[in-house]
Coordinates of C-alpha atoms and ligand atoms in Angstrom, one line a residue:
M1 CA 94.5 153.3 46.7
R2 CA 96.9 155.9 45.8
S3 CA 97.3 156.9 49.2
H4 CA 97.9 153.4 50.5
P5 CA 101.8 153.1 49.6
V6 CA 102.3 156.9 51.0
R7 CA 100.5 155.8 54.3
R8 CA 102.7 152.7 54.7
A9 CA 105.9 154.7 54.2
G10 CA 105.0 156.9 56.8
I11 CA 104.3 154.3 59.3
E12 CA 107.5 152.5 58.3
T13 CA 109.3 155.9 58.8
R14 CA 107.8 156.0 62.5
W15 CA 109.0 152.4 63.4
L16 CA 112.4 153.2 62.0
A17 CA 112.1 156.2 64.4
L18 CA 111.2 153.8 67.2
A19 CA 113.9 151.6 66.3
V20 CA 116.6 154.1 66.2
A21 CA 115.3 155.6 69.5
A22 CA 115.2 152.2 71.1
L23 CA 118.9 151.4 69.6
V24 CA 120.0 154.7 71.5
L25 CA 118.5 153.9 74.6
A26 CA 120.1 150.4 74.6
T27 CA 123.3 151.4 73.9
P28 CA 125.6 149.2 76.2
H29 CA 127.4 151.2 79.2
G30 CA 124.4 153.6 79.3
T31 CA 126.0 157.0 78.3
A32 CA 123.1 158.4 76.1
A33 CA 123.8 161.2 74.0
S34 CA 121.8 163.8 76.2
D35 CA 123.9 162.8 79.3
E36 CA 123.2 165.4 81.9
F37 CA 126.4 164.2 84.0
A38 CA 128.5 164.5 80.9
A39 CA 130.3 167.9 82.3
P40 CA 130.8 166.8 86.0
R41 CA 132.0 163.3 84.3
A42 CA 134.6 165.1 82.5
A43 CA 135.6 167.5 85.1
M44 CA 136.2 164.5 87.0
V45 CA 138.5 162.8 84.6
R46 CA 140.6 166.0 84.1
L47 CA 141.1 166.1 88.0
I48 CA 142.4 162.6 88.0
E49 CA 144.7 163.3 85.2
Q50 CA 146.0 166.3 86.9
L51 CA 146.7 164.5 90.3
G52 CA 147.9 161.2 88.7
W53 CA 150.4 159.6 91.1
G54 CA 151.7 163.0 91.9
S55 CA 155.4 163.9 92.2
K56 CA 156.0 161.2 94.7
K57 CA 155.6 158.6 92.0
P58 CA 155.3 155.5 94.2
V59 CA 155.0 153.2 91.0
G60 CA 157.9 155.2 89.0
H61 CA 155.6 157.2 86.6
E62 CA 153.5 160.0 87.2
N63 CA 150.4 159.7 84.8
I64 CA 147.4 157.4 85.0
D65 CA 147.1 155.4 81.7
P66 CA 145.0 157.3 79.2
R67 CA 143.2 154.5 78.7
V68 CA 142.0 154.3 82.1
L69 CA 140.9 157.9 81.8
A70 CA 139.0 157.2 78.6
V71 CA 136.8 154.3 80.1
M72 CA 136.4 156.5 83.4
G73 CA 135.1 159.3 80.9
K74 CA 132.4 157.0 79.7
V75 CA 131.2 154.6 82.8
P76 CA 128.1 156.6 84.4
R77 CA 129.2 156.7 87.7
H78 CA 126.0 158.4 88.7
E79 CA 124.0 155.1 88.3
F80 CA 126.4 153.4 90.8
V81 CA 125.3 155.4 93.7
P82 CA 122.2 155.9 95.5
E83 CA 119.8 158.2 94.0
D84 CA 119.9 160.9 96.4
L85 CA 123.8 161.0 95.9
R86 CA 123.6 161.3 92.3
D87 CA 124.7 164.9 92.3
A88 CA 128.1 164.0 94.6
A89 CA 128.6 160.8 92.0
Y90 CA 131.6 162.9 90.2
A91 CA 133.3 164.3 93.2
N92 CA 136.5 162.8 93.7
R93 CA 135.6 161.0 97.4
P94 CA 134.1 157.6 98.4
L95 CA 130.4 157.5 98.8
P96 CA 128.0 155.4 101.0
I97 CA 126.1 152.7 99.1
G98 CA 124.3 151.1 101.8
Y99 CA 125.2 148.0 104.4
G100 CA 127.8 150.2 105.6
Q101 CA 129.9 150.0 102.3
T102 CA 131.3 152.5 99.9
I103 CA 132.2 153.1 96.4
S104 CA 135.7 153.9 96.1
Q105 CA 137.2 157.5 95.5
P106 CA 137.6 158.3 91.9
L107 CA 141.2 158.5 92.3
I108 CA 141.8 155.4 93.9
V109 CA 139.8 153.6 91.3
A110 CA 142.0 155.2 88.7
M111 CA 145.2 154.2 90.3
M112 CA 144.2 150.7 91.0
T113 CA 143.1 150.1 87.6
D114 CA 146.3 151.8 86.4
L115 CA 148.3 149.4 88.6
L116 CA 146.7 146.5 86.9
Q117 CA 148.0 147.3 83.2
L118 CA 144.8 145.6 81.8
E119 CA 145.0 144.2 78.4
P120 CA 141.8 143.3 76.3
D121 CA 142.5 139.6 76.3
H122 CA 142.6 139.7 80.4
V123 CA 140.6 137.8 82.7
V124 CA 140.1 139.4 85.9
L125 CA 139.0 138.6 89.3
E126 CA 137.5 141.3 91.6
V127 CA 137.0 140.9 95.2
G128 CA 134.2 143.4 96.7
T129 CA 131.9 143.9 94.2
G130 CA 129.9 146.8 95.9
S131 CA 128.2 149.2 93.6
G132 CA 129.7 147.5 90.5
Y133 CA 131.3 150.6 89.6
H134 CA 135.0 149.4 89.5
A135 CA 134.0 146.3 87.9
A136 CA 132.4 148.2 84.9
V137 CA 135.4 150.3 84.7
V138 CA 137.6 146.9 84.4
A139 CA 135.0 145.7 82.1
G140 CA 136.0 148.5 79.6
L141 CA 139.7 147.2 79.5
A142 CA 139.5 143.6 79.9
R143 CA 138.0 140.5 78.1
R144 CA 136.2 139.3 81.3
V145 CA 135.5 140.2 84.7
Y146 CA 134.4 137.9 87.9
T147 CA 133.5 139.6 90.7
I148 CA 132.5 138.4 94.3
E149 CA 130.5 140.1 96.9
I150 CA 130.0 139.3 100.6
V151 CA 126.8 141.1 101.0
P152 CA 123.9 139.1 99.0
A153 CA 121.9 142.0 98.7
L154 CA 124.7 144.2 97.1
A155 CA 125.7 141.3 94.9
E156 CA 122.4 140.9 93.6
M157 CA 121.7 144.7 93.2
S158 CA 124.9 145.2 91.3
A159 CA 124.4 142.1 88.9
R160 CA 120.9 143.3 88.2
R161 CA 122.6 146.9 87.4
L162 CA 125.4 145.6 85.4
R163 CA 123.1 143.4 83.2
R164 CA 120.7 146.4 82.7
M165 CA 123.4 148.4 81.5
G166 CA 124.6 145.8 78.9
Y167 CA 128.2 144.7 80.6
D168 CA 127.6 141.2 79.5
N169 CA 131.3 140.5 80.2
V170 CA 130.9 140.7 84.0
E171 CA 129.9 137.9 86.3
V172 CA 128.8 138.8 89.7
R173 CA 128.7 136.2 92.7
A174 CA 127.7 136.4 96.3
G175 CA 130.2 134.7 98.6
D176 CA 133.7 135.3 100.4
G177 CA 136.1 136.5 98.0
Y178 CA 139.0 135.2 100.5
Y179 CA 138.7 131.9 98.5
G180 CA 138.7 133.5 94.9
W181 CA 136.7 131.8 92.3
Q182 CA 138.4 128.6 91.8
S183 CA 136.4 127.4 88.7
A184 CA 137.0 130.6 86.6
A185 CA 140.7 130.5 88.1
P186 CA 143.6 131.0 86.9
F187 CA 143.3 135.3 86.3
D188 CA 145.5 137.4 84.7
R189 CA 144.6 140.1 87.2
I190 CA 142.8 140.3 90.5
L191 CA 141.7 143.5 92.1
V192 CA 140.6 143.6 95.8
T193 CA 138.9 146.5 97.0
A194 CA 138.4 145.9 100.7
A195 CA 141.3 145.6 103.2
A196 CA 142.6 142.5 104.1
G197 CA 145.0 141.5 107.1
H198 CA 147.1 139.5 104.9
V199 CA 147.2 138.8 101.0
P200 CA 144.7 135.6 100.9
P201 CA 146.7 132.8 99.9
P202 CA 144.0 131.3 97.6
L203 CA 144.2 134.5 95.9
I204 CA 148.0 134.2 95.4
E205 CA 147.3 130.5 93.9
Q206 CA 144.5 131.8 91.5
L207 CA 146.9 134.3 90.1
R208 CA 148.4 133.0 86.6
P209 CA 152.3 133.5 86.4
G210 CA 153.1 136.8 84.9
G211 CA 149.9 138.2 86.7
R212 CA 149.5 141.1 89.1
M213 CA 147.3 141.6 91.8
V214 CA 146.4 145.1 93.7
I215 CA 145.1 144.5 97.0
P216 CA 144.8 147.2 100.3
V217 CA 146.6 145.5 103.0
G218 CA 146.2 146.4 106.7
G219 CA 144.0 146.2 110.0
A220 CA 140.5 147.3 109.6
F221 CA 140.1 151.1 110.1
L222 CA 143.9 151.3 110.9
L223 CA 146.9 152.3 108.7
Q224 CA 146.6 150.1 105.5
H225 CA 148.7 150.1 102.2
L226 CA 148.0 149.4 98.8
V227 CA 149.8 146.5 97.8
L228 CA 151.0 145.2 94.4
V229 CA 151.7 141.6 94.2
E230 CA 153.5 140.5 91.1
K231 CA 153.9 136.7 90.2
D232 CA 156.7 135.9 87.7
A233 CA 156.8 133.2 85.0
A234 CA 158.4 130.8 87.6
G235 CA 155.7 131.6 90.2
S236 CA 157.8 133.8 92.4
I237 CA 155.9 136.3 94.3
R238 CA 157.2 139.9 95.0
T239 CA 155.2 142.5 96.8
R240 CA 155.6 146.3 97.1
Q241 CA 153.7 148.6 99.4
L242 CA 152.9 151.7 97.4
L243 CA 150.8 154.2 99.4
P244 CA 148.7 154.8 102.5
V245 CA 145.0 154.0 101.9
S246 CA 141.7 153.7 103.5
F247 CA 139.3 150.9 102.9
V248 CA 136.5 149.0 104.3
P249 CA 137.6 145.8 105.9
L250 CA 137.4 142.6 104.3
T251 CA 134.9 140.6 106.2
R252 CA 135.0 136.8 106.5
A253 CA 132.1 134.5 105.9
K254 CA 131.0 133.0 109.4
Ligands
LIG1 N1 134.8 148.1 94.3 C1 133.4 148.6 94.7 C2 134.0 149.0 96.4 C3 133.2 148.3 97.0 S1 133.7 148.3 98.9 C4 132.9 149.6 93.9 O1 133.4 150.0 92.9 O2 131.6 150.2 94.4 C5 134.5 146.9 99.7 C6 133.2 145.8 99.0 O3 134.1 144.7 99.5 C7 132.3 145.9 100.0 O4 130.9 145.9 99.3 C8 132.2 144.7 101.2 O5 131.0 144.2 101.2 C9 133.0 144.0 99.8 N2 133.6 142.8 100.9 C10 134.3 142.8 102.2 N3 134.3 141.6 102.5 C11 134.4 140.8 101.3 C12 134.9 139.3 101.2 N4 135.6 138.7 102.0 N5 134.3 138.8 99.9 C13 133.7 139.5 98.9 N6 133.3 140.9 99.1 C14 133.6 141.4 100.2

């Protein structure tokens, strides 16, 4: 009789421990306390902070927004690359993700995100989901992210990955992002992560007045430039070529 409440307390403690463990494992966005990649991720962020925009300051400032650095210090990039490339996940270079595609170089992700000047209430369109990494970074700084990927297998894989990691403010769709995502428009910000020959008119149209779009423009595997497109309150467009870049091409649905 007397042992009964004691045993019950023991069981409850165990359940409590289990519940706490489950909570830790289910922490959204994946970074558990025992993260074996914490050190290389911190080193990657330090490097991006040091490099910044460099002395040329093509955007008028030298430093990457600390909020961007903070988010990149949390998103577990190693979970967005193929298993056998995990050890290289925090090197400052692009990596293959299959289907002839790549996850962008961390410094470029930082620069593009910095250029977007994201606010917590922003709704963002990304064209070129790829691994889902850049969408995850943006999701940490904006209200909602709609992202389109033309390779169905990549779209499916990234949708599953983002859901598993708890990014419930990201919606992934398979399709040709040239046409944007009409039903979710207009967007405060648009991010294109594949190089287009020209800025797609449907994307300009789906950009909210006062909005910004960052897009690499140029020929496939030829000289490309990162371009900042700004739409003012009256709907006028201003574009600025910022720096030479190298992206996989924006392909078109046949
Ligand atoms: N943002 C990605 C980088 C992906 S590379 C990341 O963080 O991993 C560019 C991606 O754009 C590729 O996956 C490619 O398949 C995709 N893409 C190319 N043309 C496209 C189009 N017209 N619409 C949508 N996605 C496209």
